[in-house]
Tab-separated table of N, CA and C and ligand atoms in Angstrom:
chain	number	residue	atom	x	y	z
A	13	MET	N	25.025	1.776	5.877
A	13	MET	CA	25.566	2.923	7.424
A	13	MET	C	24.383	4.068	7.315
A	14	ILE	N	24.906	5.086	8.558
A	14	ILE	CA	24.222	5.785	8.498
A	14	ILE	C	24.839	7.060	8.664
A	15	PHE	N	24.596	8.151	7.274
A	15	PHE	CA	25.784	9.007	7.759
A	15	PHE	C	24.921	10.193	8.363
A	16	HIS	N	25.683	11.229	8.404
A	16	HIS	CA	24.840	12.186	9.184
A	16	HIS	C	25.256	14.014	8.285
A	17	ASN	N	23.784	14.238	7.517
A	17	ASN	CA	24.227	15.225	6.716
A	17	ASN	C	24.633	16.388	7.533
A	18	PRO	N	24.919	18.094	7.032
A	18	PRO	CA	25.210	18.802	7.427
A	18	PRO	C	24.321	19.646	8.602
A	19	ARG	N	22.782	19.068	8.671
A	19	ARG	CA	22.341	19.486	9.088
A	19	ARG	C	22.244	18.475	10.580
A	20	GLY	N	22.993	17.607	10.743
A	20	GLY	CA	22.570	16.783	11.215
A	20	GLY	C	21.551	15.406	11.507
A	21	GLY	N	21.019	15.605	10.535
A	21	GLY	CA	19.957	14.806	10.382
A	21	GLY	C	20.983	13.349	9.565
A	22	PRO	N	20.489	12.112	10.202
A	22	PRO	CA	20.924	10.747	9.410
A	22	PRO	C	20.252	10.909	8.009
A	23	GLU	N	21.334	9.844	7.292
A	23	GLU	CA	20.411	9.698	6.327
A	23	GLU	C	21.234	7.864	5.857
A	24	LEU	N	20.464	6.976	5.044
A	24	LEU	CA	20.876	5.902	5.032
A	24	LEU	C	21.930	5.794	3.822
A	25	GLY	N	22.978	4.896	4.132
A	25	GLY	CA	23.443	4.626	2.888
A	25	GLY	C	24.394	3.312	2.646
A	26	CYS	N	24.709	3.218	1.047
A	26	CYS	CA	24.846	1.719	1.164
A	26	CYS	C	25.921	1.406	1.901
A	27	ASP	N	26.105	0.220	2.095
A	27	ASP	CA	27.711	-0.490	2.808
A	27	ASP	C	28.448	-0.586	2.207
A	28	GLU	N	27.921	-0.883	0.581
A	28	GLU	CA	29.208	-1.473	0.084
A	28	GLU	C	30.080	-0.695	-0.504
A	29	CYS	N	28.862	0.835	-1.080
A	29	CYS	CA	29.798	1.894	-2.245
A	29	CYS	C	29.644	2.911	-1.396
A	30	GLY	N	29.024	3.212	-0.121
A	30	GLY	CA	28.432	4.143	0.293
A	30	GLY	C	27.542	5.094	-0.259
A	31	CYS	N	27.304	5.099	-1.074
A	31	CYS	CA	26.376	6.207	-2.208
A	31	CYS	C	24.818	5.954	-1.342
A	32	ARG	N	24.571	7.099	-1.164
A	32	ARG	CA	23.216	7.721	-0.619
A	32	ARG	C	21.679	6.676	-1.439
A	33	TRP	N	22.186	6.444	-2.576
A	33	TRP	CA	20.962	6.520	-3.322
A	33	TRP	C	20.947	4.605	-3.416
A	34	PHE	N	19.411	4.220	-2.894
A	34	PHE	CA	18.778	3.031	-3.141
A	34	PHE	C	17.727	2.622	-3.439
A	35	ASP	N	17.448	1.558	-3.678
A	35	ASP	CA	15.569	2.098	-4.034
A	35	ASP	C	14.596	1.109	-3.222
A	36	ARG	N	14.083	1.938	-2.938
A	36	ARG	CA	13.417	1.554	-1.494
A	36	ARG	C	12.360	0.721	-1.976
A	37	HIS	N	12.099	0.032	-2.964
A	37	HIS	CA	11.184	-0.917	-2.544
A	37	HIS	C	11.361	-2.090	-3.086
A	38	SER	N	13.361	-2.393	-3.469
A	38	SER	CA	13.301	-3.653	-3.550
A	38	SER	C	14.913	-3.495	-1.944
A	39	ASN	N	15.145	-2.065	-1.992
A	39	ASN	CA	15.920	-2.282	-1.084
A	39	ASN	C	17.269	-2.735	-1.135
A	40	THR	N	17.613	-2.168	-2.724
A	40	THR	CA	18.935	-2.680	-2.996
A	40	THR	C	19.177	-1.147	-3.655
A	41	CYS	N	20.491	-0.933	-3.484
A	41	CYS	CA	21.294	0.497	-4.103
A	41	CYS	C	21.575	-0.053	-5.201
A	42	TYR	N	21.296	1.914	-5.941
A	42	TYR	CA	20.741	2.179	-7.326
A	42	TYR	C	22.532	1.831	-7.998
A	43	GLU	N	23.594	2.194	-7.142
A	43	GLU	CA	25.066	1.943	-7.955
A	43	GLU	C	25.487	0.734	-7.923
A	44	CYS	N	25.351	-0.081	-7.020
A	44	CYS	CA	25.903	-1.237	-6.962
A	44	CYS	C	25.605	-2.703	-6.690
A	45	GLY	N	23.983	-2.272	-6.409
A	45	GLY	CA	23.204	-3.942	-6.364
A	45	GLY	C	23.399	-3.816	-5.264
A	46	ALA	N	24.358	-3.795	-4.089
A	46	ALA	CA	24.099	-4.146	-2.869
A	46	ALA	C	22.773	-4.110	-2.401
A	47	THR	N	22.444	-5.220	-1.745
A	47	THR	CA	21.214	-5.077	-0.916
A	47	THR	C	21.289	-4.438	0.405
A	48	VAL	N	20.469	-3.760	1.049
A	48	VAL	CA	20.197	-3.286	2.387
A	48	VAL	C	19.348	-3.819	3.818
A	49	SER	N	20.231	-4.115	4.246
A	49	SER	CA	19.150	-5.427	5.249
A	49	SER	C	18.273	-4.850	6.356
A	50	SER	N	17.512	-5.571	6.425
A	50	SER	CA	16.296	-5.134	7.058
A	50	SER	C	16.704	-4.152	8.512
A	51	GLU	N	17.538	-4.858	9.201
A	51	GLU	CA	18.202	-4.585	10.528
A	51	GLU	C	18.419	-3.419	10.218
A	52	GLU	N	18.886	-3.273	8.904
A	52	GLU	CA	19.829	-1.314	8.734
A	52	GLU	C	18.875	-0.119	8.959
A	53	ILE	N	17.843	-1.026	7.939
A	53	ILE	CA	16.639	-0.071	7.876
A	53	ILE	C	16.114	0.046	8.837
A	54	ARG	N	15.981	-0.862	9.769
A	54	ARG	CA	15.256	-0.278	11.395
A	54	ARG	C	16.375	0.420	12.036
A	55	ALA	N	17.560	-0.231	11.962
A	55	ALA	CA	17.997	0.697	12.735
A	55	ALA	C	18.451	2.417	12.218
A	56	TYR	N	17.746	2.620	10.955
A	56	TYR	CA	18.498	3.863	10.804
A	56	TYR	C	16.841	4.504	10.983
A	57	GLN	N	15.719	4.022	10.986
A	57	GLN	CA	14.345	4.469	11.445
A	57	GLN	C	14.323	4.791	12.503
A	58	GLN	N	15.170	4.469	13.720
A	58	GLN	CA	15.378	4.792	14.920
A	58	GLN	C	16.161	5.913	15.173
A	59	VAL	N	17.205	5.710	14.437
A	59	VAL	CA	18.049	6.617	15.035
A	59	VAL	C	17.297	8.413	14.020
A	60	LEU	N	16.404	7.923	12.729
A	60	LEU	CA	15.529	9.031	12.337
A	60	LEU	C	14.018	10.043	13.056
A	61	ALA	N	13.945	8.567	14.062
A	61	ALA	CA	13.067	8.933	14.738
A	61	ALA	C	13.483	9.148	16.434
A	62	ASP	N	14.449	9.372	16.356
A	62	ASP	CA	15.310	10.087	17.676
A	62	ASP	C	15.659	11.140	17.165
A	63	PHE	N	16.310	11.220	16.045
A	63	PHE	CA	16.298	12.744	15.741
A	63	PHE	C	15.555	13.788	15.702
A	64	HIS	N	14.303	13.277	15.621
A	64	HIS	CA	13.239	13.989	15.014
A	64	HIS	C	12.254	14.731	16.079
A	65	LYS	N	12.157	13.124	17.237
A	65	LYS	CA	12.264	13.747	18.745
A	65	LYS	C	13.008	14.928	19.247
A	66	GLU	N	14.072	14.806	19.443
A	66	GLU	CA	15.175	15.525	19.660
A	66	GLU	C	15.074	16.752	19.128
A	67	LYS	N	15.056	16.821	17.713
A	67	LYS	CA	14.366	18.449	17.229
A	67	LYS	C	13.350	18.739	17.237
A	68	GLY	N	12.357	18.220	17.550
A	68	GLY	CA	10.723	18.555	17.578
A	68	GLY	C	10.140	18.982	16.576
A	69	ILE	N	10.658	17.862	15.573
A	69	ILE	CA	9.900	17.550	13.851
A	69	ILE	C	8.837	16.838	14.361
A	70	THR	N	7.800	16.898	13.012
A	70	THR	CA	6.830	16.235	13.176
A	70	THR	C	7.285	15.826	11.762
A	71	VAL	N	6.699	14.918	11.368
A	71	VAL	CA	7.141	13.856	10.089
A	71	VAL	C	5.930	13.660	9.596
A	72	ASN	N	5.470	13.987	8.598
A	72	ASN	CA	4.445	13.475	7.532
A	72	ASN	C	4.023	12.288	7.581
A	73	ALA	N	3.122	10.981	7.424
A	73	ALA	CA	3.108	9.771	7.394
A	73	ALA	C	3.053	9.610	6.036
A	74	ILE	N	4.121	8.535	5.755
A	74	ILE	CA	4.308	7.767	4.299
A	74	ILE	C	3.481	7.495	3.736
A	75	PRO	N	2.741	7.893	2.790
A	75	PRO	CA	2.014	7.076	2.223
A	75	PRO	C	2.051	5.751	1.748
A	76	SER	N	1.640	4.624	2.202
A	76	SER	CA	2.221	3.286	1.782
A	76	SER	C	1.654	2.902	0.561
B	117	ZN	ZN1	26.240	1.013	-3.553
């Protein structure tokens, strides 16, 4: 699920337990171990990109 923090920025959280901590390498929740689907991650990245565009924020590239 996608949350919005108090500043309006989107944050990706676990569908199962609602926590916002998950392992970005295995895409599983730290709390309950639920898998975060790639569709969910793509949806989040889209929302985040739209948010940054709207706010005029330039994000540093994430090192791979
Ligand atoms: Zn969870």
